Amino acid sequence: MSGPEPPLTPGPGFRLLRTGAFALTICAGFVALFAYSMQASVLPDRFSMMTHENVDYGGGPQTGHGHMGHADHEHGSSTSVTDLTGPREGVPDRRFTLTAREARIRLGSGKTIEAWTFDGKAPGPELRVRQGELVEVTLLNEDIDDGVTLHWHGIDVPNAEDGVAGLTQDAVRPGERHTYRFRAEQAGTYWYHSHQVSSEQVGKGLFGAFIVEPREPEKDEREVTVLAHSWESGNGRTAAMGASDTLERKAITPGTPVRLRLINTDSYPVTFSLTGAPFEVAAIDGTDLNAPTELTDTRLELAAGGRYDVTFTMPATPVRHGVPEGVGLGGDDHDLGLLLSSDGKGDVPALENGPGFDPASYGEPEPTPFDASSDFDQEFEVVLDNRPGFYDGNFYMLWTINGEVFPNTPAQMVREGDLVKTTFVNRSFMDHPMHLHGHHVLVLSRNGVRVSGSPWWSDTLNVAPGESYEVAFRADNPGIWMDHCHNLDHAAEGMTMHLGYEGVTTPFEAGSETGNRPE
Ligand code: C2O
Ligand code: CU
């Protein structure tokens, strides 16, 4: 009997070769997958914000919603965003020109910044108008290569005036100009900024305050505008209030009513505090609160892109406004901010790190045009999340909306007149200040608990990790509107979507070939 031949055992050389080949194949597979994913994530050279794979008609009645896209083919009627302008006729009450150009600016400490400016200033000039006035702003671009636009953050202008490159206009190239006209209907604290490569351009200084004074301004009120911003300064970021990165002293006569207009132009929430006087939060995102009550040493966390108006009566003793140690813009920011006193001199009181301000339970309720118990025509769900992946050919932490990154994020479709409810859920590990253009939303609830204080209208709502919010708005400003995270890096890495009105079209396109890059 002869047993079976012993199996041929390959020699060590062969085994090594075989293992090597196997490993190589696996590696090649990964490389190919990597290259493919990278390639597949490259954004198209040109794309229109009107054509979507992913259209969300909400949970409302679906009658007549049987087609995709914005144009209302069934009725053959469509409006271009270019027709949704502010008043084209009439002599403006206020006329401004802003010239975008590169310039070196000097912060309060003497530190210099290579900035992108309006009129050589960063932040750009504060624009002030009176409620009801017709405003005309001409934007000139001197030498910003990527092009520039002007977006009026928080002001519900007609769509054609909204300043979004690739959606409502083309970016304004060096040597070109663009004119915006709108009526300033809402009094309050707003800001303007470029909406072309905005993550880079806003960071470098292409922004400024836009203040709409009420028709009947408060008598003798002393106003101070505070723009919280961190500047790229060679070796890291420098926190500042406007261009002032040190303590600023101002003389204010005791008894004077004071209004601080706090604007966060940074990409992260900023925590302010005010010590030395009881104060009120008079307005959020430009809208006055009902029956605000007095607060003492309360920390004010302000969403990126958001605004608070803080009012108080100047006491005989110094008042300190700033960013408390350890929170806010980071680093040693406690030397930053304002010292207000009768003669601008005096000791600097320490900032108290008191309880946090909660807009959901502050002030008194009052009737609103709709509320949580209204019948909604459309209901949307927006889940904010993150995952590593490729975006436009680069490997990033992706910031997703319902699992997708722009332009595959959902386009929410509404009809003029719809009452819309949106639920935001943040499953990621960072804050997402959600900013809807062209509308103010009424905050209905947070984490399932109804807002119990003053009506809280917002245009930039910070959704913290783990939080959920229900908000509602009336679709009363036809157009195609951006709805994005105002951490502008997140927006640039996919956390952008938009709200479209049925029947509205845009001739503009975004993408590398068009030169339009809204984020
Ligand atoms: Cu402050 Cu889409 O912008
Ligand atoms: Cu975000």
Short mmCIF file of C-alpha atoms and ligand atoms in Angstrom, two decimals:
data_model
loop_
_atom_site.label_atom_id
_atom_site.label_comp_id
_atom_site.label_asym_id
_atom_site.label_seq_id
_atom_site.Cartn_x
_atom_site.Cartn_y
_atom_site.Cartn_z
CA MET A 1 0.00 0.00 0.00
CA SER A 2 1.38 3.26 -0.87
CA GLY A 3 -0.02 6.23 0.92
CA PRO A 4 -0.94 9.38 -0.91
CA GLU A 5 1.92 11.48 -2.03
CA PRO A 6 2.73 14.03 0.63
CA PRO A 7 1.46 17.43 -0.55
CA LEU A 8 4.07 19.51 -2.18
CA THR A 9 5.10 22.05 0.44
CA PRO A 10 6.23 25.27 -1.17
CA GLY A 11 9.68 26.44 -0.19
CA PRO A 12 10.12 29.53 1.98
CA GLY A 13 10.94 31.66 -1.07
CA PHE A 14 7.66 30.85 -2.71
CA ARG A 15 5.70 31.43 0.48
CA LEU A 16 7.21 34.86 0.89
CA LEU A 17 6.40 35.69 -2.69
CA ARG A 18 2.83 34.51 -2.31
CA THR A 19 2.25 36.50 0.90
CA GLY A 20 3.80 39.54 -0.73
CA ALA A 21 1.58 39.24 -3.77
CA PHE A 22 -1.46 38.86 -1.55
CA ALA A 23 -0.59 41.92 0.52
CA LEU A 24 0.14 43.87 -2.63
CA THR A 25 -3.25 42.98 -4.08
CA ILE A 26 -5.01 44.10 -0.91
CA CYS A 27 -3.01 47.33 -0.88
CA ALA A 28 -3.69 47.97 -4.54
CA GLY A 29 -7.36 47.38 -3.82
CA PHE A 30 -7.33 49.97 -1.04
CA VAL A 31 -5.39 52.43 -3.13
CA ALA A 32 -7.85 51.98 -5.98
CA LEU A 33 -10.82 52.40 -3.63
CA PHE A 34 -9.17 55.43 -2.04
CA ALA A 35 -8.45 56.98 -5.45
CA TYR A 36 -11.93 56.15 -6.63
CA SER A 37 -13.64 57.65 -3.54
CA MET A 38 -11.44 60.70 -3.79
CA GLN A 39 -12.20 61.11 -7.47
CA ALA A 40 -15.90 60.41 -7.00
CA SER A 41 -16.10 63.11 -4.34
CA VAL A 42 -14.79 65.82 -6.68
CA LEU A 43 -17.56 68.34 -7.17
CA PRO A 44 -18.76 68.83 -10.72
CA ASP A 45 -17.17 71.69 -12.70
CA ARG A 46 -20.54 73.37 -12.84
CA PHE A 47 -23.81 72.63 -11.19
CA SER A 48 -27.06 74.45 -10.65
CA MET A 49 -28.63 74.71 -7.23
CA MET A 50 -31.92 74.08 -8.96
CA THR A 51 -31.35 70.55 -10.11
CA HIS A 52 -31.27 67.96 -7.36
CA GLU A 53 -31.22 64.28 -6.94
CA ASN A 54 -32.43 64.75 -3.42
CA VAL A 55 -35.62 66.77 -3.16
CA ASP A 56 -37.48 66.91 0.13
CA TYR A 57 -41.12 67.88 -0.18
CA GLY A 58 -41.60 67.67 3.56
CA GLY A 59 -44.30 65.75 5.33
CA GLY A 60 -47.14 68.03 4.29
CA PRO A 61 -49.81 67.55 1.63
CA GLN A 62 -48.18 66.29 -1.56
CA THR A 63 -50.76 67.56 -4.06
CA GLY A 64 -49.14 68.73 -7.25
CA HIS A 65 -45.68 67.68 -6.05
CA GLY A 66 -45.27 64.92 -8.58
CA HIS A 67 -42.17 66.32 -10.23
CA MET A 68 -38.64 67.30 -9.35
CA GLY A 69 -36.89 70.60 -9.70
CA HIS A 70 -38.02 74.10 -8.99
CA ALA A 71 -39.86 75.11 -12.14
CA ASP A 72 -43.57 74.59 -12.06
CA HIS A 73 -43.89 72.84 -15.39
CA GLU A 74 -47.50 71.89 -14.88
CA HIS A 75 -48.59 75.46 -14.79
CA GLY A 76 -45.87 76.64 -17.11
CA SER A 77 -45.06 79.58 -14.83
CA SER A 78 -41.65 80.18 -13.41
CA THR A 79 -39.87 83.13 -11.90
CA SER A 80 -36.15 83.69 -12.08
CA VAL A 81 -34.35 84.81 -8.92
CA THR A 82 -33.07 87.74 -11.02
CA ASP A 83 -36.64 89.10 -11.08
CA LEU A 84 -37.01 88.94 -7.31
CA THR A 85 -35.23 92.25 -6.73
CA GLY A 86 -35.64 95.07 -4.27
CA PRO A 87 -37.15 98.34 -5.53
CA ARG A 88 -35.30 99.21 -8.77
CA GLU A 89 -36.86 102.69 -8.99
CA GLY A 90 -36.64 105.54 -6.54
CA VAL A 91 -33.91 107.65 -5.04
CA PRO A 92 -32.26 105.74 -2.20
CA ASP A 93 -32.39 107.25 1.28
CA ARG A 94 -28.93 105.86 2.01
CA ARG A 95 -26.19 105.14 -0.46
CA PHE A 96 -22.97 103.31 0.36
CA THR A 97 -20.01 102.09 -1.64
CA LEU A 98 -17.82 99.32 -0.31
CA THR A 99 -14.53 98.56 -2.04
CA ALA A 100 -13.02 95.14 -1.41
CA ARG A 101 -9.24 95.09 -1.35
CA GLU A 102 -6.28 93.50 0.33
CA ALA A 103 -4.71 95.58 3.08
CA ARG A 104 -2.59 95.22 6.14
CA ILE A 105 -4.49 96.18 9.27
CA ARG A 106 -3.19 96.91 12.73
CA LEU A 107 -4.95 95.50 15.78
CA GLY A 108 -5.15 97.45 19.04
CA SER A 109 -2.08 95.66 20.41
CA GLY A 110 0.00 96.72 17.41
CA LYS A 111 -0.07 93.27 15.85
CA THR A 112 -0.54 93.43 12.07
CA ILE A 113 -2.77 91.20 9.98
CA GLU A 114 -2.77 90.59 6.23
CA ALA A 115 -6.48 91.14 5.83
CA TRP A 116 -9.09 91.31 3.11
CA THR A 117 -10.96 94.53 3.71
CA PHE A 118 -13.80 96.78 2.73
CA ASP A 119 -12.43 100.30 2.25
CA GLY A 120 -9.13 99.29 3.80
CA LYS A 121 -10.80 98.35 7.10
CA ALA A 122 -11.38 94.97 8.69
CA PRO A 123 -14.06 94.70 9.97
CA GLY A 124 -15.47 96.85 7.17
CA PRO A 125 -17.26 100.13 7.92
CA GLU A 126 -20.38 99.92 10.08
CA LEU A 127 -23.41 100.66 7.87
CA ARG A 128 -26.22 102.43 9.70
CA VAL A 129 -29.66 103.09 8.29
CA ARG A 130 -33.08 103.96 9.64
CA GLN A 131 -35.95 101.48 9.53
CA GLY A 132 -38.02 101.88 6.35
CA GLU A 133 -35.22 103.49 4.33
CA LEU A 134 -34.35 102.47 0.80
CA VAL A 135 -30.72 101.38 0.89
CA GLU A 136 -28.38 101.16 -2.06
CA VAL A 137 -24.97 99.58 -1.66
CA THR A 138 -22.47 99.38 -4.51
CA LEU A 139 -19.80 96.74 -4.16
CA LEU A 140 -16.53 97.30 -6.02
CA ASN A 141 -13.89 94.62 -6.11
CA GLU A 142 -10.42 96.06 -6.47
CA ASP A 143 -8.14 93.04 -6.11
CA ILE A 144 -9.73 90.03 -4.40
CA ASP A 145 -8.89 87.38 -7.01
CA ASP A 146 -11.59 84.88 -6.12
CA GLY A 147 -14.31 87.50 -6.43
CA VAL A 148 -16.58 88.89 -3.71
CA THR A 149 -20.28 89.31 -2.93
CA LEU A 150 -22.29 91.00 -0.18
CA HIS A 151 -24.79 89.03 1.88
CA TRP A 152 -26.97 90.82 4.45
CA HIS A 153 -26.92 88.34 7.30
CA GLY A 154 -30.27 88.32 9.11
CA ILE A 155 -31.98 90.89 6.89
CA ASP A 156 -34.81 89.27 4.95
CA VAL A 157 -34.08 91.03 1.65
CA PRO A 158 -35.67 90.01 -1.68
CA ASN A 159 -33.87 86.99 -3.11
CA ALA A 160 -31.96 88.78 -5.91
CA GLU A 161 -30.30 91.05 -3.29
CA ASP A 162 -29.14 88.17 -1.07
CA GLY A 163 -25.58 88.08 -2.40
CA VAL A 164 -24.94 84.34 -2.73
CA ALA A 165 -22.42 83.57 -5.48
CA GLY A 166 -23.71 80.89 -7.83
CA LEU A 167 -27.28 81.19 -6.61
CA THR A 168 -28.46 84.80 -6.72
CA GLN A 169 -25.57 86.36 -8.66
CA ASP A 170 -22.10 85.74 -10.05
CA ALA A 171 -19.14 86.58 -7.81
CA VAL A 172 -17.90 90.12 -8.49
CA ARG A 173 -14.45 89.78 -10.11
CA PRO A 174 -11.57 92.27 -9.70
CA GLY A 175 -12.47 95.46 -11.54
CA GLU A 176 -16.19 94.67 -11.48
CA ARG A 177 -19.11 96.05 -9.47
CA HIS A 178 -22.57 95.04 -8.31
CA THR A 179 -25.36 97.13 -6.81
CA TYR A 180 -27.77 95.95 -4.12
CA ARG A 181 -31.05 97.73 -3.35
CA PHE A 182 -33.50 96.88 -0.62
CA ARG A 183 -35.74 98.50 1.92
CA ALA A 184 -34.56 98.02 5.52
CA GLU A 185 -37.86 96.92 7.07
CA GLN A 186 -36.60 95.33 10.31
CA ALA A 187 -34.90 97.41 12.99
CA GLY A 188 -32.07 95.63 14.74
CA THR A 189 -28.51 94.35 14.75
CA TYR A 190 -27.32 92.60 11.59
CA TRP A 191 -24.10 92.16 9.69
CA TYR A 192 -22.90 91.85 6.13
CA HIS A 193 -20.27 89.56 4.69
CA SER A 194 -19.00 88.10 1.44
CA HIS A 195 -20.77 84.89 0.40
CA GLN A 196 -18.06 83.75 -2.02
CA VAL A 197 -15.52 81.30 -0.54
CA SER A 198 -17.00 82.62 2.68
CA SER A 199 -15.06 80.33 5.02
CA GLU A 200 -11.88 82.06 3.91
CA GLN A 201 -13.20 85.53 3.10
CA VAL A 202 -15.15 86.14 6.31
CA GLY A 203 -12.21 84.87 8.35
CA LYS A 204 -9.90 87.35 6.60
CA GLY A 205 -12.10 90.36 7.20
CA LEU A 206 -14.71 90.78 4.45
CA PHE A 207 -17.51 91.57 6.88
CA GLY A 208 -18.96 94.44 8.91
CA ALA A 209 -21.88 95.48 11.11
CA PHE A 210 -25.21 96.53 9.60
CA ILE A 211 -27.41 98.41 12.03
CA VAL A 212 -31.03 99.32 11.33
CA GLU A 213 -32.09 101.99 13.81
CA PRO A 214 -35.76 101.97 14.82
CA ARG A 215 -38.07 104.53 13.23
CA GLU A 216 -38.17 106.34 16.57
CA PRO A 217 -34.67 105.92 18.00
CA GLU A 218 -34.22 105.81 21.79
CA LYS A 219 -33.31 109.21 23.15
CA ASP A 220 -29.66 109.72 24.22
CA GLU A 221 -28.89 106.02 24.04
CA ARG A 222 -25.19 105.27 23.80
CA GLU A 223 -24.47 102.37 21.48
CA VAL A 224 -21.38 100.21 21.26
CA THR A 225 -21.07 97.57 18.54
CA VAL A 226 -18.94 94.56 19.44
CA LEU A 227 -17.88 92.19 16.65
CA ALA A 228 -16.29 89.10 18.18
CA HIS A 229 -13.77 87.72 15.72
CA SER A 230 -10.56 85.73 15.74
CA TRP A 231 -7.88 86.79 13.26
CA GLU A 232 -5.35 84.53 11.60
CA SER A 233 -2.06 86.04 12.74
CA GLY A 234 0.91 84.04 11.61
CA ASN A 235 1.28 81.70 14.57
CA GLY A 236 -2.32 80.96 15.51
CA ARG A 237 -5.43 83.05 16.01
CA THR A 238 -5.83 86.32 17.82
CA ALA A 239 -9.15 86.95 19.53
CA ALA A 240 -10.53 90.45 19.14
CA MET A 241 -13.56 92.67 19.40
CA GLY A 242 -13.50 94.18 15.92
CA ALA A 243 -9.87 95.13 15.42
CA SER A 244 -9.29 95.60 19.12
CA ASP A 245 -7.43 92.74 20.78
CA THR A 246 -6.83 94.51 24.09
CA LEU A 247 -9.00 96.14 26.73
CA GLU A 248 -10.73 99.22 25.36
CA ARG A 249 -11.79 102.03 27.67
CA LYS A 250 -14.74 104.33 27.06
CA ALA A 251 -16.15 107.21 29.08
CA ILE A 252 -19.92 107.14 29.60
CA THR A 253 -21.84 109.50 31.87
CA PRO A 254 -23.64 107.69 34.72
CA GLY A 255 -27.39 107.46 34.08
CA THR A 256 -26.96 107.05 30.30
CA PRO A 257 -28.91 104.20 28.68
CA VAL A 258 -26.38 101.92 26.99
CA ARG A 259 -26.95 99.34 24.23
CA LEU A 260 -24.24 96.83 23.38
CA ARG A 261 -24.79 95.27 19.99
CA LEU A 262 -22.99 91.93 20.23
CA ILE A 263 -22.26 90.19 16.94
CA ASN A 264 -20.40 86.89 16.65
CA THR A 265 -18.60 86.84 13.29
CA ASP A 266 -16.49 83.85 14.30
CA SER A 267 -17.20 80.20 13.51
CA TYR A 268 -17.65 79.04 17.12
CA PRO A 269 -19.98 80.11 19.93
CA VAL A 270 -18.57 82.95 22.03
CA THR A 271 -19.39 83.44 25.69
CA PHE A 272 -19.58 87.04 26.89
CA SER A 273 -20.10 88.38 30.34
CA LEU A 274 -20.94 91.77 31.77
CA THR A 275 -20.02 92.76 35.29
CA GLY A 276 -20.78 95.92 37.23
CA ALA A 277 -24.40 96.57 36.25
CA PRO A 278 -27.65 94.60 36.01
CA PHE A 279 -28.62 94.30 32.35
CA GLU A 280 -31.28 92.98 30.00
CA VAL A 281 -31.06 91.03 26.76
CA ALA A 282 -33.27 93.33 24.69
CA ALA A 283 -33.08 91.51 21.35
CA ILE A 284 -31.91 88.28 19.74
CA ASP A 285 -30.92 88.19 16.06
CA GLY A 286 -32.39 91.66 15.52
CA THR A 287 -35.82 90.93 17.04
CA ASP A 288 -36.85 92.58 20.33
CA LEU A 289 -37.78 90.26 23.18
CA ASN A 290 -41.02 90.67 25.12
CA ALA A 291 -40.67 91.83 28.73
CA PRO A 292 -36.99 91.04 29.28
CA THR A 293 -36.02 90.86 32.95
CA GLU A 294 -32.88 92.02 34.72
CA LEU A 295 -29.86 89.72 34.77
CA THR A 296 -26.77 89.94 36.94
CA ASP A 297 -23.37 88.45 36.10
CA THR A 298 -25.04 86.14 33.59
CA ARG A 299 -22.91 84.54 30.89
CA LEU A 300 -24.22 85.06 27.36
CA GLU A 301 -23.37 82.33 24.93
CA LEU A 302 -23.83 83.66 21.42
CA ALA A 303 -24.12 81.45 18.32
CA ALA A 304 -21.64 81.90 15.50
CA GLY A 305 -23.33 84.45 13.21
CA GLY A 306 -25.87 85.37 15.92
CA ARG A 307 -26.52 88.68 17.71
CA TYR A 308 -27.66 89.84 21.14
CA ASP A 309 -28.59 93.40 22.06
CA VAL A 310 -27.73 94.04 25.71
CA THR A 311 -29.09 97.13 27.46
CA PHE A 312 -28.40 98.69 30.84
CA THR A 313 -28.22 102.03 32.59
CA MET A 314 -24.68 103.26 33.13
CA PRO A 315 -23.94 103.22 36.90
CA ALA A 316 -21.52 105.49 38.74
CA THR A 317 -19.02 102.64 39.01
CA PRO A 318 -17.11 100.88 36.18
CA VAL A 319 -18.70 98.23 33.99
CA ARG A 320 -16.63 95.50 32.44
CA HIS A 321 -17.66 93.60 29.32
CA GLY A 322 -15.57 90.76 27.98
CA VAL A 323 -14.97 87.10 27.45
CA PRO A 324 -14.54 85.28 30.77
CA GLU A 325 -11.36 83.32 31.26
CA GLY A 326 -11.35 79.81 29.91
CA VAL A 327 -14.35 80.08 27.61
CA GLY A 328 -15.08 81.83 24.37
CA LEU A 329 -12.49 82.59 21.79
CA GLY A 330 -9.82 80.69 23.68
CA GLY A 331 -6.42 81.62 25.05
CA ASP A 332 -5.89 84.58 27.35
CA ASP A 333 -8.97 86.44 26.19
CA HIS A 334 -9.65 87.90 29.60
CA ASP A 335 -7.69 91.03 28.71
CA LEU A 336 -10.12 91.61 25.92
CA GLY A 337 -13.27 93.67 25.86
CA LEU A 338 -14.58 96.93 27.24
CA LEU A 339 -14.16 98.97 30.38
CA LEU A 340 -16.89 101.59 30.65
CA SER A 341 -16.66 104.25 33.34
CA SER A 342 -17.60 107.88 33.91
CA ASP A 343 -14.15 109.12 32.91
CA GLY A 344 -12.83 106.11 30.97
CA LYS A 345 -10.39 105.42 33.80
CA GLY A 346 -10.60 103.34 36.96
CA ASP A 347 -9.89 99.81 38.10
CA VAL A 348 -10.92 96.90 35.97
CA PRO A 349 -13.46 94.75 37.84
CA ALA A 350 -12.93 91.00 37.46
CA LEU A 351 -15.39 89.24 35.17
CA GLU A 352 -17.81 87.09 37.11
CA ASN A 353 -18.47 83.68 35.67
CA GLY A 354 -22.15 83.46 36.60
CA PRO A 355 -25.06 81.31 35.42
CA GLY A 356 -25.80 80.93 31.70
CA PHE A 357 -28.51 82.90 29.89
CA ASP A 358 -31.34 80.73 28.58
CA PRO A 359 -33.32 82.32 25.75
CA ALA A 360 -35.91 79.52 25.94
CA SER A 361 -37.29 80.72 29.28
CA TYR A 362 -36.48 84.44 29.33
CA GLY A 363 -39.12 87.20 29.25
CA GLU A 364 -42.88 86.77 28.88
CA PRO A 365 -44.89 84.99 26.21
CA GLU A 366 -47.03 87.04 23.82
CA PRO A 367 -49.19 86.03 20.85
CA THR A 368 -47.35 85.02 17.67
CA PRO A 369 -48.74 84.55 14.14
CA PHE A 370 -48.35 80.77 14.59
CA ASP A 371 -47.10 78.41 17.30
CA ALA A 372 -46.42 74.78 18.15
CA SER A 373 -50.12 73.91 17.89
CA SER A 374 -50.54 75.34 14.36
CA ASP A 375 -51.33 73.17 11.33
CA PHE A 376 -48.17 72.95 9.29
CA ASP A 377 -48.19 72.63 5.51
CA GLN A 378 -44.70 71.16 5.44
CA GLU A 379 -42.57 69.42 8.03
CA PHE A 380 -38.88 68.73 7.58
CA GLU A 381 -36.42 66.73 9.60
CA VAL A 382 -32.77 67.75 9.53
CA VAL A 383 -30.24 65.44 11.14
CA LEU A 384 -26.80 66.98 11.59
CA ASP A 385 -23.97 64.51 11.88
CA ASN A 386 -20.34 63.84 11.02
CA ARG A 387 -18.26 61.06 9.53
CA PRO A 388 -14.81 60.89 7.99
CA GLY A 389 -14.81 60.81 4.21
CA PHE A 390 -13.83 62.51 1.00
CA TYR A 391 -15.17 65.85 -0.10
CA ASP A 392 -14.18 67.54 -3.33
CA GLY A 393 -11.13 65.32 -3.63
CA ASN A 394 -9.86 65.78 -0.05
CA PHE A 395 -10.13 63.65 3.04
CA TYR A 396 -12.03 65.47 5.80
CA MET A 397 -14.31 65.06 8.71
CA LEU A 398 -17.53 65.47 6.74
CA TRP A 399 -20.38 67.49 8.25
CA THR A 400 -23.53 65.88 6.97
CA ILE A 401 -27.20 66.74 6.69
CA ASN A 402 -29.41 63.65 6.65
CA GLY A 403 -26.26 61.65 5.88
CA GLU A 404 -25.27 63.67 2.81
CA VAL A 405 -22.90 66.49 1.95
CA PHE A 406 -23.65 69.38 -0.39
CA PRO A 407 -24.80 69.27 -3.21
CA ASN A 408 -26.41 65.93 -2.34
CA THR A 409 -28.02 67.33 0.80
CA PRO A 410 -31.80 67.65 0.58
CA ALA A 411 -33.35 70.63 -1.16
CA GLN A 412 -36.41 71.50 0.87
CA MET A 413 -39.27 72.53 -1.40
CA VAL A 414 -42.08 74.80 -0.29
CA ARG A 415 -44.80 76.90 -1.85
CA GLU A 416 -45.36 80.54 -1.15
CA GLY A 417 -47.63 80.87 1.88
CA ASP A 418 -46.72 77.50 3.42
CA LEU A 419 -46.35 77.27 7.15
CA VAL A 420 -43.23 75.19 7.64
CA LYS A 421 -41.91 73.30 10.64
CA THR A 422 -38.33 72.05 10.76
CA THR A 423 -36.84 69.75 13.37
CA PHE A 424 -33.07 69.90 13.84
CA VAL A 425 -31.29 67.06 15.56
CA ASN A 426 -27.55 67.24 16.23
CA ARG A 427 -25.97 63.80 16.44
CA SER A 428 -22.44 65.05 15.87
CA PHE A 429 -19.86 66.17 18.40
CA MET A 430 -19.76 69.87 17.50
CA ASP A 431 -22.07 72.89 17.57
CA HIS A 432 -23.95 73.74 14.38
CA PRO A 433 -25.30 77.28 14.20
CA MET A 434 -27.99 76.84 11.54
CA HIS A 435 -28.68 79.90 9.42
CA LEU A 436 -31.62 80.13 7.03
CA HIS A 437 -31.43 83.03 4.61
CA GLY A 438 -34.42 85.26 3.84
CA HIS A 439 -36.57 84.23 6.83
CA HIS A 440 -36.72 84.36 10.60
CA VAL A 441 -37.76 81.20 12.35
CA LEU A 442 -39.78 81.04 15.57
CA VAL A 443 -38.19 78.59 18.01
CA LEU A 444 -40.94 76.26 19.27
CA SER A 445 -39.09 73.80 21.47
CA ARG A 446 -35.70 72.58 22.61
CA ASN A 447 -35.14 68.90 23.46
CA GLY A 448 -38.90 68.43 23.45
CA VAL A 449 -39.55 71.25 25.94
CA ARG A 450 -41.59 74.19 24.66
CA VAL A 451 -40.15 77.68 24.73
CA SER A 452 -41.82 79.27 27.74
CA GLY A 453 -40.54 82.86 27.75
CA SER A 454 -40.71 85.63 25.17
CA PRO A 455 -41.26 84.59 21.56
CA TRP A 456 -37.77 83.71 20.34
CA TRP A 457 -37.21 84.56 16.68
CA SER A 458 -33.88 83.53 15.28
CA ASP A 459 -31.98 83.54 12.02
CA THR A 460 -28.91 81.74 13.38
CA LEU A 461 -29.77 79.03 15.87
CA ASN A 462 -27.01 77.13 17.62
CA VAL A 463 -27.81 73.42 17.80
CA ALA A 464 -25.37 71.96 20.34
CA PRO A 465 -24.27 68.30 20.29
CA GLY A 466 -27.14 66.06 21.40
CA GLU A 467 -29.73 68.83 21.16
CA SER A 468 -32.89 68.97 19.10
CA TYR A 469 -34.96 72.02 18.17
CA GLU A 470 -38.30 72.52 16.51
CA VAL A 471 -38.64 75.80 14.61
CA ALA A 472 -41.35 77.23 12.38
CA PHE A 473 -41.55 79.88 9.70
CA ARG A 474 -43.93 81.25 7.12
CA ALA A 475 -42.71 80.84 3.53
CA ASP A 476 -43.36 84.46 2.61
CA ASN A 477 -40.23 85.45 0.70
CA PRO A 478 -40.08 83.56 -2.61
CA GLY A 479 -36.71 82.54 -3.95
CA ILE A 480 -34.02 79.94 -3.52
CA TRP A 481 -32.35 80.38 -0.16
CA MET A 482 -29.25 78.96 1.46
CA ASP A 483 -29.75 77.13 4.74
CA HIS A 484 -26.41 76.19 6.24
CA CYS A 485 -24.20 75.83 9.26
CA HIS A 486 -22.52 79.14 10.11
CA ASN A 487 -19.41 77.40 11.26
CA LEU A 488 -18.20 78.37 7.80
CA ASP A 489 -15.66 75.55 7.67
CA HIS A 490 -18.48 73.09 8.22
CA ALA A 491 -20.48 74.76 5.46
CA ALA A 492 -17.46 74.47 3.16
CA GLU A 493 -17.17 70.79 4.06
CA GLY A 494 -20.72 69.92 3.12
CA MET A 495 -23.13 71.21 5.76
CA THR A 496 -25.15 73.31 3.35
CA MET A 497 -28.57 72.88 1.85
CA HIS A 498 -31.24 75.15 0.56
CA LEU A 499 -34.85 76.03 0.66
CA GLY A 500 -36.54 76.36 -2.73
CA TYR A 501 -39.91 77.81 -3.58
CA GLU A 502 -41.75 75.95 -6.28
CA GLY A 503 -41.66 77.79 -9.56
CA VAL A 504 -38.45 79.73 -8.82
CA THR A 505 -35.42 79.17 -11.03
CA THR A 506 -31.88 80.53 -11.12
CA PRO A 507 -29.67 81.12 -14.14
CA PHE A 508 -26.53 81.05 -11.96
CA GLU A 509 -24.31 78.07 -11.42
CA ALA A 510 -21.63 77.11 -8.93
CA GLY A 511 -18.58 74.89 -9.38
CA SER A 512 -14.92 75.36 -10.25
CA GLU A 513 -15.56 76.25 -13.89
CA THR A 514 -18.02 79.00 -13.02
CA GLY A 515 -15.81 80.75 -10.47
CA ASN A 516 -18.73 80.73 -8.02
CA ARG A 517 -18.03 79.09 -4.66
CA PRO A 518 -20.66 80.26 -2.18
CA GLU A 519 -19.04 78.59 0.82
CU1 C2O B 1 -23.93 84.71 7.17
CU2 C2O B 1 -25.16 82.11 4.31
O1 C2O B 1 -24.50 83.46 5.72
CU CU B 2 -21.55 72.99 11.80
#
